[in-house]
Amino acid sequence: MSKVKWTKEQMQAIEEKGSNILVAAAAGSGKTAVLVERIIHKIINEKIDIDKMLVVTFTNAAASEMRERVLKAIYKKIEEEPENAYLQRQITLLPKANISTIHSFCLDVIRNNFYEIDIPSNFRVADTAEISLLKQETLDDLFEKKYEENDEDFSSLLDLYTNYKGDETLQNLVLTIYGFIQSSPFPQTWLEEKIAMFEEVEGITDFGETIWGKIILENVKEKIEETIIGLKDLENSLSKYDELALFTRNSSRR
Ligand SMILES: Nc1ncnc2c1ncn2[C@@H]1O[C@H](COP(=O)(O)OP(=O)(O)OP(=O)(O)O)[C@@H](O)[C@H]1O
Ligand SMILES: [Mg+2]
């Protein structure tokens, strides 16, 4: 098989060290090939065993593809250097190499360190339906408790966000916020920061001066600017027609 001739950029992505690298390229342009070559390069040039690397992907299919392609690439190198025992060793190490989805890697970390975070050793990952039920149950219990306590803050929240049909709107809002903050590395901190914003606006009477007001005004400004550009374009196209041109001239005189 002929050797791949890597482009300059690919070469750079293969050899670069000591910094984070982001490789973005079109579909089928050789991202996985570069990543595989980068791994092989580390094995050969830096003498790092394959089981000392962490290779994570988003899907199981991508992880299998990766493992298969790394294996193929190692075999190819062995063809070039049949005596290289070091390369041959990588074949035996490959089955226990950490080439997996990011989820399965995280699960491994938790499984091997369950005692550190105080969870039972026989924990398991819930499926989506189970999680959804658990969330709803928790939310129902919480709302029940708040109703019983006659919590004043809770009552005002209900007044603001519920309608005559019930408290579903508020429940959904809580779930949406929960879902949203889960993608933040520190959900609780995120919430606390947002709550602190309410304190910062104390005393401000003009909504436009608040953090949210400024964002809304900025958005509205952008929308208006876009609309003006659109209208100008329209005016230009209309001005090509005599009858309509007269109209646009008249209307802009006002
Ligand atoms: N410089 C190159 N010269 C010749 N062939 C190349 C080169 N770079 C990549 N290829 C080949 O292009 C094909 C597609 O590469 P690869 O699967 O790595 O792309 P990808 O960017 O990961 O694709 P996808 O977006 O589908 O994941 C492979 O057969 C690979 O060997
Ligand atoms: Mg790919």
PDB file of C-alpha atoms and ligand atoms in Angstrom:
ATOM      1  CA  MET A   1       0.000   0.000   0.000  1.00  0.00           C
ATOM      2  CA  SER A   2       1.355   3.420  -0.863  1.00  0.00           C
ATOM      3  CA  LYS A   3       2.089   5.817   1.967  1.00  0.00           C
ATOM      4  CA  VAL A   4      -0.344   8.686   2.574  1.00  0.00           C
ATOM      5  CA  LYS A   5       1.141  12.041   1.754  1.00  0.00           C
ATOM      6  CA  TRP A   6      -0.090  14.267   4.562  1.00  0.00           C
ATOM      7  CA  THR A   7      -0.740  17.929   3.900  1.00  0.00           C
ATOM      8  CA  LYS A   8       1.188  20.583   5.815  1.00  0.00           C
ATOM      9  CA  GLU A   9      -1.771  21.233   8.127  1.00  0.00           C
ATOM     10  CA  GLN A  10      -2.317  17.524   8.720  1.00  0.00           C
ATOM     11  CA  MET A  11       1.367  17.092   9.539  1.00  0.00           C
ATOM     12  CA  GLN A  12       1.112  19.913  12.045  1.00  0.00           C
ATOM     13  CA  ALA A  13      -1.923  18.315  13.704  1.00  0.00           C
ATOM     14  CA  ILE A  14      -0.051  15.006  13.879  1.00  0.00           C
ATOM     15  CA  GLU A  15       3.177  16.313  15.386  1.00  0.00           C
ATOM     16  CA  GLU A  16       2.245  19.366  17.487  1.00  0.00           C
ATOM     17  CA  LYS A  17       2.966  18.936  21.199  1.00  0.00           C
ATOM     18  CA  GLY A  18       2.570  20.797  24.460  1.00  0.00           C
ATOM     19  CA  SER A  19      -0.678  22.587  23.728  1.00  0.00           C
ATOM     20  CA  ASN A  20      -4.329  21.923  23.133  1.00  0.00           C
ATOM     21  CA  ILE A  21      -5.186  21.377  19.489  1.00  0.00           C
ATOM     22  CA  LEU A  22      -8.528  21.823  17.823  1.00  0.00           C
ATOM     23  CA  VAL A  23      -8.855  20.175  14.425  1.00  0.00           C
ATOM     24  CA  ALA A  24     -11.845  21.249  12.395  1.00  0.00           C
ATOM     25  CA  ALA A  25     -12.174  20.113   8.789  1.00  0.00           C
ATOM     26  CA  ALA A  26     -14.821  19.086   6.308  1.00  0.00           C
ATOM     27  CA  ALA A  27     -16.506  15.668   6.429  1.00  0.00           C
ATOM     28  CA  GLY A  28     -14.323  12.935   5.010  1.00  0.00           C
ATOM     29  CA  SER A  29     -11.278  15.185   4.782  1.00  0.00           C
ATOM     30  CA  GLY A  30      -9.139  13.077   7.091  1.00  0.00           C
ATOM     31  CA  LYS A  31      -9.748  14.107  10.715  1.00  0.00           C
ATOM     32  CA  THR A  32      -9.871  10.548  12.027  1.00  0.00           C
ATOM     33  CA  ALA A  33      -6.903   9.591   9.846  1.00  0.00           C
ATOM     34  CA  VAL A  34      -4.911  12.440  11.401  1.00  0.00           C
ATOM     35  CA  LEU A  35      -5.932  11.461  14.905  1.00  0.00           C
ATOM     36  CA  VAL A  36      -4.949   7.839  14.305  1.00  0.00           C
ATOM     37  CA  GLU A  37      -1.598   8.942  12.861  1.00  0.00           C
ATOM     38  CA  ARG A  38      -1.094  11.227  15.861  1.00  0.00           C
ATOM     39  CA  ILE A  39      -1.530   8.219  18.152  1.00  0.00           C
ATOM     40  CA  ILE A  40       0.894   6.120  16.088  1.00  0.00           C
ATOM     41  CA  HIS A  41       3.352   9.026  16.101  1.00  0.00           C
ATOM     42  CA  LYS A  42       3.188   9.189  19.911  1.00  0.00           C
ATOM     43  CA  ILE A  43       3.745   5.440  20.176  1.00  0.00           C
ATOM     44  CA  ILE A  44       6.781   5.471  17.893  1.00  0.00           C
ATOM     45  CA  ASN A  45       8.408   8.827  18.560  1.00  0.00           C
ATOM     46  CA  GLU A  46       7.580   9.401  22.192  1.00  0.00           C
ATOM     47  CA  LYS A  47       7.547   5.720  23.185  1.00  0.00           C
ATOM     48  CA  ILE A  48       4.158   6.023  24.854  1.00  0.00           C
ATOM     49  CA  ASP A  49       2.302   2.713  25.148  1.00  0.00           C
ATOM     50  CA  ILE A  50      -1.182   2.708  23.679  1.00  0.00           C
ATOM     51  CA  ASP A  51      -2.725   1.768  27.042  1.00  0.00           C
ATOM     52  CA  LYS A  52      -1.287   4.965  28.565  1.00  0.00           C
ATOM     53  CA  MET A  53      -3.366   7.148  26.252  1.00  0.00           C
ATOM     54  CA  LEU A  54      -6.941   8.263  26.626  1.00  0.00           C
ATOM     55  CA  VAL A  55      -8.875   8.432  23.370  1.00  0.00           C
ATOM     56  CA  VAL A  56     -12.503   9.454  23.684  1.00  0.00           C
ATOM     57  CA  THR A  57     -15.268   9.792  21.130  1.00  0.00           C
ATOM     58  CA  PHE A  58     -18.953  10.662  21.300  1.00  0.00           C
ATOM     59  CA  THR A  59     -20.438   7.486  19.871  1.00  0.00           C
ATOM     60  CA  ASN A  60     -19.757   3.775  20.249  1.00  0.00           C
ATOM     61  CA  ALA A  61     -19.462   3.485  16.482  1.00  0.00           C
ATOM     62  CA  ALA A  62     -16.722   6.130  16.405  1.00  0.00           C
ATOM     63  CA  ALA A  63     -14.886   4.384  19.262  1.00  0.00           C
ATOM     64  CA  SER A  64     -14.956   1.027  17.431  1.00  0.00           C
ATOM     65  CA  GLU A  65     -13.813   2.707  14.220  1.00  0.00           C
ATOM     66  CA  MET A  66     -10.966   4.335  16.116  1.00  0.00           C
ATOM     67  CA  ARG A  67      -9.817   1.089  17.741  1.00  0.00           C
ATOM     68  CA  GLU A  68      -9.952  -0.720  14.410  1.00  0.00           C
ATOM     69  CA  ARG A  69      -8.045   1.991  12.584  1.00  0.00           C
ATOM     70  CA  VAL A  70      -5.364   2.189  15.280  1.00  0.00           C
ATOM     71  CA  LEU A  71      -4.920  -1.594  15.044  1.00  0.00           C
ATOM     72  CA  LYS A  72      -4.628  -1.401  11.252  1.00  0.00           C
ATOM     73  CA  ALA A  73      -2.121   1.446  11.488  1.00  0.00           C
ATOM     74  CA  ILE A  74       0.027  -0.481  13.972  1.00  0.00           C
ATOM     75  CA  TYR A  75       0.015  -3.535  11.669  1.00  0.00           C
ATOM     76  CA  LYS A  76       1.029  -1.323   8.774  1.00  0.00           C
ATOM     77  CA  LYS A  77       3.981   0.037  10.741  1.00  0.00           C
ATOM     78  CA  ILE A  78       4.947  -3.537  11.725  1.00  0.00           C
ATOM     79  CA  GLU A  79       5.024  -4.408   8.017  1.00  0.00           C
ATOM     80  CA  GLU A  80       7.587  -1.634   7.592  1.00  0.00           C
ATOM     81  CA  GLU A  81       9.551  -2.727  10.678  1.00  0.00           C
ATOM     82  CA  PRO A  82       8.856  -6.446  11.239  1.00  0.00           C
ATOM     83  CA  GLU A  83      11.531  -6.727  13.952  1.00  0.00           C
ATOM     84  CA  ASN A  84      10.121  -3.936  16.099  1.00  0.00           C
ATOM     85  CA  ALA A  85       9.103  -5.705  19.329  1.00  0.00           C
ATOM     86  CA  TYR A  86       7.914  -2.468  20.801  1.00  0.00           C
ATOM     87  CA  LEU A  87       5.324  -2.091  18.049  1.00  0.00           C
ATOM     88  CA  GLN A  88       4.278  -5.730  18.438  1.00  0.00           C
ATOM     89  CA  ARG A  89       3.694  -5.161  22.138  1.00  0.00           C
ATOM     90  CA  GLN A  90       1.136  -2.471  21.255  1.00  0.00           C
ATOM     91  CA  ILE A  91      -1.024  -5.149  19.630  1.00  0.00           C
ATOM     92  CA  THR A  92      -1.267  -7.002  22.931  1.00  0.00           C
ATOM     93  CA  LEU A  93      -1.896  -3.770  24.840  1.00  0.00           C
ATOM     94  CA  LEU A  94      -4.612  -2.526  22.516  1.00  0.00           C
ATOM     95  CA  PRO A  95      -7.538  -4.525  23.994  1.00  0.00           C
ATOM     96  CA  LYS A  96      -7.146  -2.768  27.353  1.00  0.00           C
ATOM     97  CA  ALA A  97      -6.439   0.661  25.862  1.00  0.00           C
ATOM     98  CA  ASN A  98      -8.789   3.466  26.827  1.00  0.00           C
ATOM     99  CA  ILE A  99     -10.440   4.007  23.465  1.00  0.00           C
ATOM    100  CA  SER A 100     -14.081   4.551  24.299  1.00  0.00           C
ATOM    101  CA  THR A 101     -16.943   6.985  24.398  1.00  0.00           C
ATOM    102  CA  ILE A 102     -16.536   9.835  26.840  1.00  0.00           C
ATOM    103  CA  HIS A 103     -19.541   8.457  28.761  1.00  0.00           C
ATOM    104  CA  SER A 104     -18.086   5.018  29.150  1.00  0.00           C
ATOM    105  CA  PHE A 105     -14.759   6.495  30.274  1.00  0.00           C
ATOM    106  CA  CYS A 106     -16.517   8.624  32.933  1.00  0.00           C
ATOM    107  CA  LEU A 107     -18.448   5.576  34.079  1.00  0.00           C
ATOM    108  CA  ASP A 108     -15.159   3.689  34.483  1.00  0.00           C
ATOM    109  CA  VAL A 109     -13.716   6.508  36.561  1.00  0.00           C
ATOM    110  CA  ILE A 110     -16.767   6.457  38.843  1.00  0.00           C
ATOM    111  CA  ARG A 111     -16.796   2.661  39.075  1.00  0.00           C
ATOM    112  CA  ASN A 112     -13.155   2.604  40.106  1.00  0.00           C
ATOM    113  CA  ASN A 113     -13.571   5.410  42.639  1.00  0.00           C
ATOM    114  CA  PHE A 114     -17.139   4.974  43.924  1.00  0.00           C
ATOM    115  CA  TYR A 115     -15.970   5.132  47.581  1.00  0.00           C
ATOM    116  CA  GLU A 116     -14.497   8.599  47.032  1.00  0.00           C
ATOM    117  CA  ILE A 117     -17.880  10.085  46.169  1.00  0.00           C
ATOM    118  CA  ASP A 118     -19.867   8.078  48.650  1.00  0.00           C
ATOM    119  CA  ILE A 119     -22.058   6.033  46.355  1.00  0.00           C
ATOM    120  CA  PRO A 120     -22.774   2.297  46.651  1.00  0.00           C
ATOM    121  CA  SER A 121     -20.503  -0.028  44.681  1.00  0.00           C
ATOM    122  CA  ASN A 122     -23.461  -1.577  42.863  1.00  0.00           C
ATOM    123  CA  PHE A 123     -24.705   1.706  41.378  1.00  0.00           C
ATOM    124  CA  ARG A 124     -25.975   1.649  37.822  1.00  0.00           C
ATOM    125  CA  VAL A 125     -26.843   4.175  35.131  1.00  0.00           C
ATOM    126  CA  ALA A 126     -30.558   4.870  34.830  1.00  0.00           C
ATOM    127  CA  ASP A 127     -32.210   4.919  31.435  1.00  0.00           C
ATOM    128  CA  THR A 128     -33.834   8.075  30.072  1.00  0.00           C
ATOM    129  CA  ALA A 129     -37.401   7.088  30.993  1.00  0.00           C
ATOM    130  CA  GLU A 130     -36.335   6.218  34.536  1.00  0.00           C
ATOM    131  CA  ILE A 131     -34.522   9.551  34.915  1.00  0.00           C
ATOM    132  CA  SER A 132     -37.529  11.432  33.664  1.00  0.00           C
ATOM    133  CA  LEU A 133     -39.808   9.669  36.176  1.00  0.00           C
ATOM    134  CA  LEU A 134     -37.377  10.328  39.021  1.00  0.00           C
ATOM    135  CA  LYS A 135     -37.233  14.006  38.146  1.00  0.00           C
ATOM    136  CA  GLN A 136     -41.019  14.300  38.043  1.00  0.00           C
ATOM    137  CA  GLU A 137     -41.386  12.482  41.364  1.00  0.00           C
ATOM    138  CA  THR A 138     -38.807  14.708  43.019  1.00  0.00           C
ATOM    139  CA  LEU A 139     -40.495  17.792  41.656  1.00  0.00           C
ATOM    140  CA  ASP A 140     -43.944  16.616  42.823  1.00  0.00           C
ATOM    141  CA  ASP A 141     -42.588  15.947  46.319  1.00  0.00           C
ATOM    142  CA  LEU A 142     -40.931  19.350  46.441  1.00  0.00           C
ATOM    143  CA  PHE A 143     -44.043  21.186  45.298  1.00  0.00           C
ATOM    144  CA  GLU A 144     -46.158  19.212  47.768  1.00  0.00           C
ATOM    145  CA  LYS A 145     -43.829  20.202  50.588  1.00  0.00           C
ATOM    146  CA  LYS A 146     -43.860  23.852  49.570  1.00  0.00           C
ATOM    147  CA  TYR A 147     -47.661  23.912  49.380  1.00  0.00           C
ATOM    148  CA  GLU A 148     -47.883  22.418  52.879  1.00  0.00           C
ATOM    149  CA  GLU A 149     -45.364  24.886  54.278  1.00  0.00           C
ATOM    150  CA  ASN A 150     -47.314  27.815  52.852  1.00  0.00           C
ATOM    151  CA  ASP A 151     -43.993  29.276  51.768  1.00  0.00           C
ATOM    152  CA  GLU A 152     -44.453  32.942  50.875  1.00  0.00           C
ATOM    153  CA  ASP A 153     -41.742  33.086  48.185  1.00  0.00           C
ATOM    154  CA  PHE A 154     -43.177  29.963  46.627  1.00  0.00           C
ATOM    155  CA  SER A 155     -46.634  31.548  46.558  1.00  0.00           C
ATOM    156  CA  SER A 156     -45.368  34.595  44.674  1.00  0.00           C
ATOM    157  CA  LEU A 157     -43.567  32.317  42.245  1.00  0.00           C
ATOM    158  CA  LEU A 158     -46.827  30.448  41.684  1.00  0.00           C
ATOM    159  CA  ASP A 159     -48.665  33.732  41.142  1.00  0.00           C
ATOM    160  CA  LEU A 160     -46.175  34.741  38.496  1.00  0.00           C
ATOM    161  CA  TYR A 161     -45.747  31.520  36.593  1.00  0.00           C
ATOM    162  CA  THR A 162     -48.904  29.466  36.874  1.00  0.00           C
ATOM    163  CA  ASN A 163     -52.320  29.799  35.344  1.00  0.00           C
ATOM    164  CA  TYR A 164     -55.761  28.533  36.208  1.00  0.00           C
ATOM    165  CA  LYS A 165     -54.891  25.124  34.768  1.00  0.00           C
ATOM    166  CA  GLY A 166     -52.380  24.345  37.487  1.00  0.00           C
ATOM    167  CA  ASP A 167     -48.713  24.546  38.305  1.00  0.00           C
ATOM    168  CA  GLU A 168     -47.455  22.637  35.297  1.00  0.00           C
ATOM    169  CA  THR A 169     -45.965  25.757  33.711  1.00  0.00           C
ATOM    170  CA  LEU A 170     -43.801  26.363  36.739  1.00  0.00           C
ATOM    171  CA  GLN A 171     -42.818  22.696  36.966  1.00  0.00           C
ATOM    172  CA  ASN A 172     -41.758  22.704  33.334  1.00  0.00           C
ATOM    173  CA  LEU A 173     -39.799  25.889  33.894  1.00  0.00           C
ATOM    174  CA  VAL A 174     -37.910  24.254  36.763  1.00  0.00           C
ATOM    175  CA  LEU A 175     -37.189  21.207  34.607  1.00  0.00           C
ATOM    176  CA  THR A 176     -36.012  23.374  31.711  1.00  0.00           C
ATOM    177  CA  ILE A 177     -33.669  25.359  33.947  1.00  0.00           C
ATOM    178  CA  TYR A 178     -32.421  22.121  35.493  1.00  0.00           C
ATOM    179  CA  GLY A 179     -31.733  20.658  32.037  1.00  0.00           C
ATOM    180  CA  PHE A 180     -29.999  23.843  30.958  1.00  0.00           C
ATOM    181  CA  ILE A 181     -27.666  24.144  33.947  1.00  0.00           C
ATOM    182  CA  GLN A 182     -26.633  20.516  33.645  1.00  0.00           C
ATOM    183  CA  SER A 183     -24.500  21.506  30.663  1.00  0.00           C
ATOM    184  CA  SER A 184     -22.594  23.926  32.861  1.00  0.00           C
ATOM    185  CA  PRO A 185     -19.554  22.505  34.676  1.00  0.00           C
ATOM    186  CA  PHE A 186     -20.747  23.924  38.013  1.00  0.00           C
ATOM    187  CA  PRO A 187     -24.558  24.096  37.888  1.00  0.00           C
ATOM    188  CA  GLN A 188     -25.011  25.320  41.450  1.00  0.00           C
ATOM    189  CA  THR A 189     -22.480  28.130  40.976  1.00  0.00           C
ATOM    190  CA  TRP A 190     -24.216  29.153  37.762  1.00  0.00           C
ATOM    191  CA  LEU A 191     -27.510  29.431  39.612  1.00  0.00           C
ATOM    192  CA  GLU A 192     -25.961  31.404  42.456  1.00  0.00           C
ATOM    193  CA  GLU A 193     -24.392  33.847  40.003  1.00  0.00           C
ATOM    194  CA  LYS A 194     -27.719  34.429  38.291  1.00  0.00           C
ATOM    195  CA  ILE A 195     -29.453  34.955  41.633  1.00  0.00           C
ATOM    196  CA  ALA A 196     -26.747  37.458  42.628  1.00  0.00           C
ATOM    197  CA  MET A 197     -27.632  39.441  39.489  1.00  0.00           C
ATOM    198  CA  PHE A 198     -31.018  40.200  41.026  1.00  0.00           C
ATOM    199  CA  GLU A 199     -29.269  41.875  43.960  1.00  0.00           C
ATOM    200  CA  GLU A 200     -27.170  44.027  41.638  1.00  0.00           C
ATOM    201  CA  VAL A 201     -30.274  45.584  40.121  1.00  0.00           C
ATOM    202  CA  GLU A 202     -31.770  46.610  43.438  1.00  0.00           C
ATOM    203  CA  GLY A 203     -32.580  50.291  43.304  1.00  0.00           C
ATOM    204  CA  ILE A 204     -32.570  50.493  39.499  1.00  0.00           C
ATOM    205  CA  THR A 205     -35.949  51.791  38.374  1.00  0.00           C
ATOM    206  CA  ASP A 206     -35.350  51.793  34.610  1.00  0.00           C
ATOM    207  CA  PHE A 207     -35.618  48.242  33.264  1.00  0.00           C
ATOM    208  CA  GLY A 208     -33.350  49.217  30.355  1.00  0.00           C
ATOM    209  CA  GLU A 209     -30.546  49.762  32.860  1.00  0.00           C
ATOM    210  CA  THR A 210     -30.718  46.220  34.228  1.00  0.00           C
ATOM    211  CA  ILE A 211     -28.511  43.371  32.964  1.00  0.00           C
ATOM    212  CA  TRP A 212     -31.457  41.769  31.187  1.00  0.00           C
ATOM    213  CA  GLY A 213     -32.780  45.074  29.890  1.00  0.00           C
ATOM    214  CA  LYS A 214     -29.404  45.800  28.293  1.00  0.00           C
ATOM    215  CA  ILE A 215     -29.381  42.404  26.573  1.00  0.00           C
ATOM    216  CA  ILE A 216     -32.914  42.882  25.282  1.00  0.00           C
ATOM    217  CA  LEU A 217     -32.151  46.420  24.065  1.00  0.00           C
ATOM    218  CA  GLU A 218     -29.002  45.187  22.315  1.00  0.00           C
ATOM    219  CA  ASN A 219     -31.045  42.475  20.568  1.00  0.00           C
ATOM    220  CA  VAL A 220     -33.766  44.896  19.576  1.00  0.00           C
ATOM    221  CA  LYS A 221     -31.111  47.296  18.231  1.00  0.00           C
ATOM    222  CA  GLU A 222     -29.623  44.510  16.088  1.00  0.00           C
ATOM    223  CA  LYS A 223     -33.068  43.530  14.806  1.00  0.00           C
ATOM    224  CA  ILE A 224     -33.895  47.138  13.876  1.00  0.00           C
ATOM    225  CA  GLU A 225     -30.545  47.568  12.130  1.00  0.00           C
ATOM    226  CA  GLU A 226     -31.135  44.370  10.164  1.00  0.00           C
ATOM    227  CA  THR A 227     -34.604  45.544   9.213  1.00  0.00           C
ATOM    228  CA  ILE A 228     -33.276  48.921   8.060  1.00  0.00           C
ATOM    229  CA  ILE A 229     -30.719  47.178   5.829  1.00  0.00           C
ATOM    230  CA  GLY A 230     -33.500  44.969   4.437  1.00  0.00           C
ATOM    231  CA  LEU A 231     -35.692  47.987   3.746  1.00  0.00           C
ATOM    232  CA  LYS A 232     -32.824  49.848   2.052  1.00  0.00           C
ATOM    233  CA  ASP A 233     -32.299  46.843  -0.248  1.00  0.00           C
ATOM    234  CA  LEU A 234     -35.986  46.834  -1.016  1.00  0.00           C
ATOM    235  CA  GLU A 235     -35.922  50.565  -1.757  1.00  0.00           C
ATOM    236  CA  ASN A 236     -33.040  49.989  -4.176  1.00  0.00           C
ATOM    237  CA  SER A 237     -34.871  47.235  -6.029  1.00  0.00           C
ATOM    238  CA  LEU A 238     -38.053  49.307  -6.208  1.00  0.00           C
ATOM    239  CA  SER A 239     -36.234  52.368  -7.520  1.00  0.00           C
ATOM    240  CA  LYS A 240     -35.550  50.482 -10.768  1.00  0.00           C
ATOM    241  CA  TYR A 241     -39.226  50.937 -11.677  1.00  0.00           C
ATOM    242  CA  ASP A 242     -40.222  54.501 -12.505  1.00  0.00           C
ATOM    243  CA  GLU A 243     -43.689  54.448 -10.928  1.00  0.00           C
ATOM    244  CA  LEU A 244     -42.395  52.891  -7.737  1.00  0.00           C
ATOM    245  CA  ALA A 245     -39.278  55.054  -7.660  1.00  0.00           C
ATOM    246  CA  LEU A 246     -41.491  58.104  -7.463  1.00  0.00           C
ATOM    247  CA  PHE A 247     -43.263  56.526  -4.555  1.00  0.00           C
ATOM    248  CA  THR A 248     -40.062  55.815  -2.636  1.00  0.00           C
ATOM    249  CA  ARG A 249     -38.793  59.357  -3.280  1.00  0.00           C
ATOM    250  CA  ASN A 250     -42.024  60.814  -2.025  1.00  0.00           C
ATOM    251  CA  SER A 251     -42.108  58.675   1.053  1.00  0.00           C
ATOM    252  CA  SER A 252     -38.500  59.381   2.009  1.00  0.00           C
ATOM    253  CA  ARG A 253     -39.089  63.116   1.789  1.00  0.00           C
ATOM    254  CA  ARG A 254     -41.246  63.016   4.863  1.00  0.00           C
TER     255      ARG A 254
HETATM  256  N1  LIG B   1      -3.497  13.564   2.949  1.00  0.00           N
HETATM  257  C1  LIG B   1      -4.220  12.526   2.528  1.00  0.00           C
HETATM  258  N2  LIG B   1      -3.933  11.886   1.382  1.00  0.00           N
HETATM  259  C2  LIG B   1      -4.663  10.847   0.934  1.00  0.00           C
HETATM  260  N3  LIG B   1      -5.727  10.333   1.580  1.00  0.00           N
HETATM  261  C3  LIG B   1      -6.077  10.920   2.729  1.00  0.00           C
HETATM  262  C4  LIG B   1      -5.366  12.034   3.275  1.00  0.00           C
HETATM  263  N4  LIG B   1      -5.962  12.398   4.435  1.00  0.00           N
HETATM  264  C5  LIG B   1      -6.989  11.558   4.601  1.00  0.00           C
HETATM  265  N5  LIG B   1      -7.068  10.666   3.617  1.00  0.00           N
HETATM  266  C6  LIG B   1      -8.056   9.578   3.434  1.00  0.00           C
HETATM  267  O1  LIG B   1      -9.352  10.131   3.346  1.00  0.00           O
HETATM  268  C7  LIG B   1     -10.305   9.189   3.832  1.00  0.00           C
HETATM  269  C8  LIG B   1     -11.247   9.860   4.818  1.00  0.00           C
HETATM  270  O2  LIG B   1     -10.535  10.159   5.995  1.00  0.00           O
HETATM  271  P1  LIG B   1     -11.194  10.132   7.445  1.00  0.00           P
HETATM  272  O3  LIG B   1     -12.122   8.981   7.580  1.00  0.00           O
HETATM  273  O4  LIG B   1     -10.067  10.230   8.405  1.00  0.00           O
HETATM  274  O5  LIG B   1     -12.002  11.485   7.376  1.00  0.00           O
HETATM  275  P2  LIG B   1     -12.838  12.198   8.517  1.00  0.00           P
HETATM  276  O6  LIG B   1     -12.543  13.650   8.395  1.00  0.00           O
HETATM  277  O7  LIG B   1     -12.570  11.544   9.825  1.00  0.00           O
HETATM  278  O8  LIG B   1     -14.290  11.876   8.029  1.00  0.00           O
HETATM  279  P3  LIG B   1     -15.669  12.018   8.836  1.00  0.00           P
HETATM  280  O9  LIG B   1     -15.975  13.468   8.818  1.00  0.00           O
HETATM  281  O10 LIG B   1     -16.616  11.199   8.017  1.00  0.00           O
HETATM  282  O11 LIG B   1     -15.419  11.460  10.215  1.00  0.00           O
HETATM  283  C9  LIG B   1      -9.526   8.057   4.460  1.00  0.00           C
HETATM  284  O12 LIG B   1      -9.503   6.972   3.567  1.00  0.00           O
HETATM  285  C10 LIG B   1      -8.135   8.640   4.632  1.00  0.00           C
HETATM  286  O13 LIG B   1      -7.139   7.665   4.615  1.00  0.00           O
HETATM  287 MG    MG B   2     -13.941  10.640  11.223  1.00  0.00          MG
END
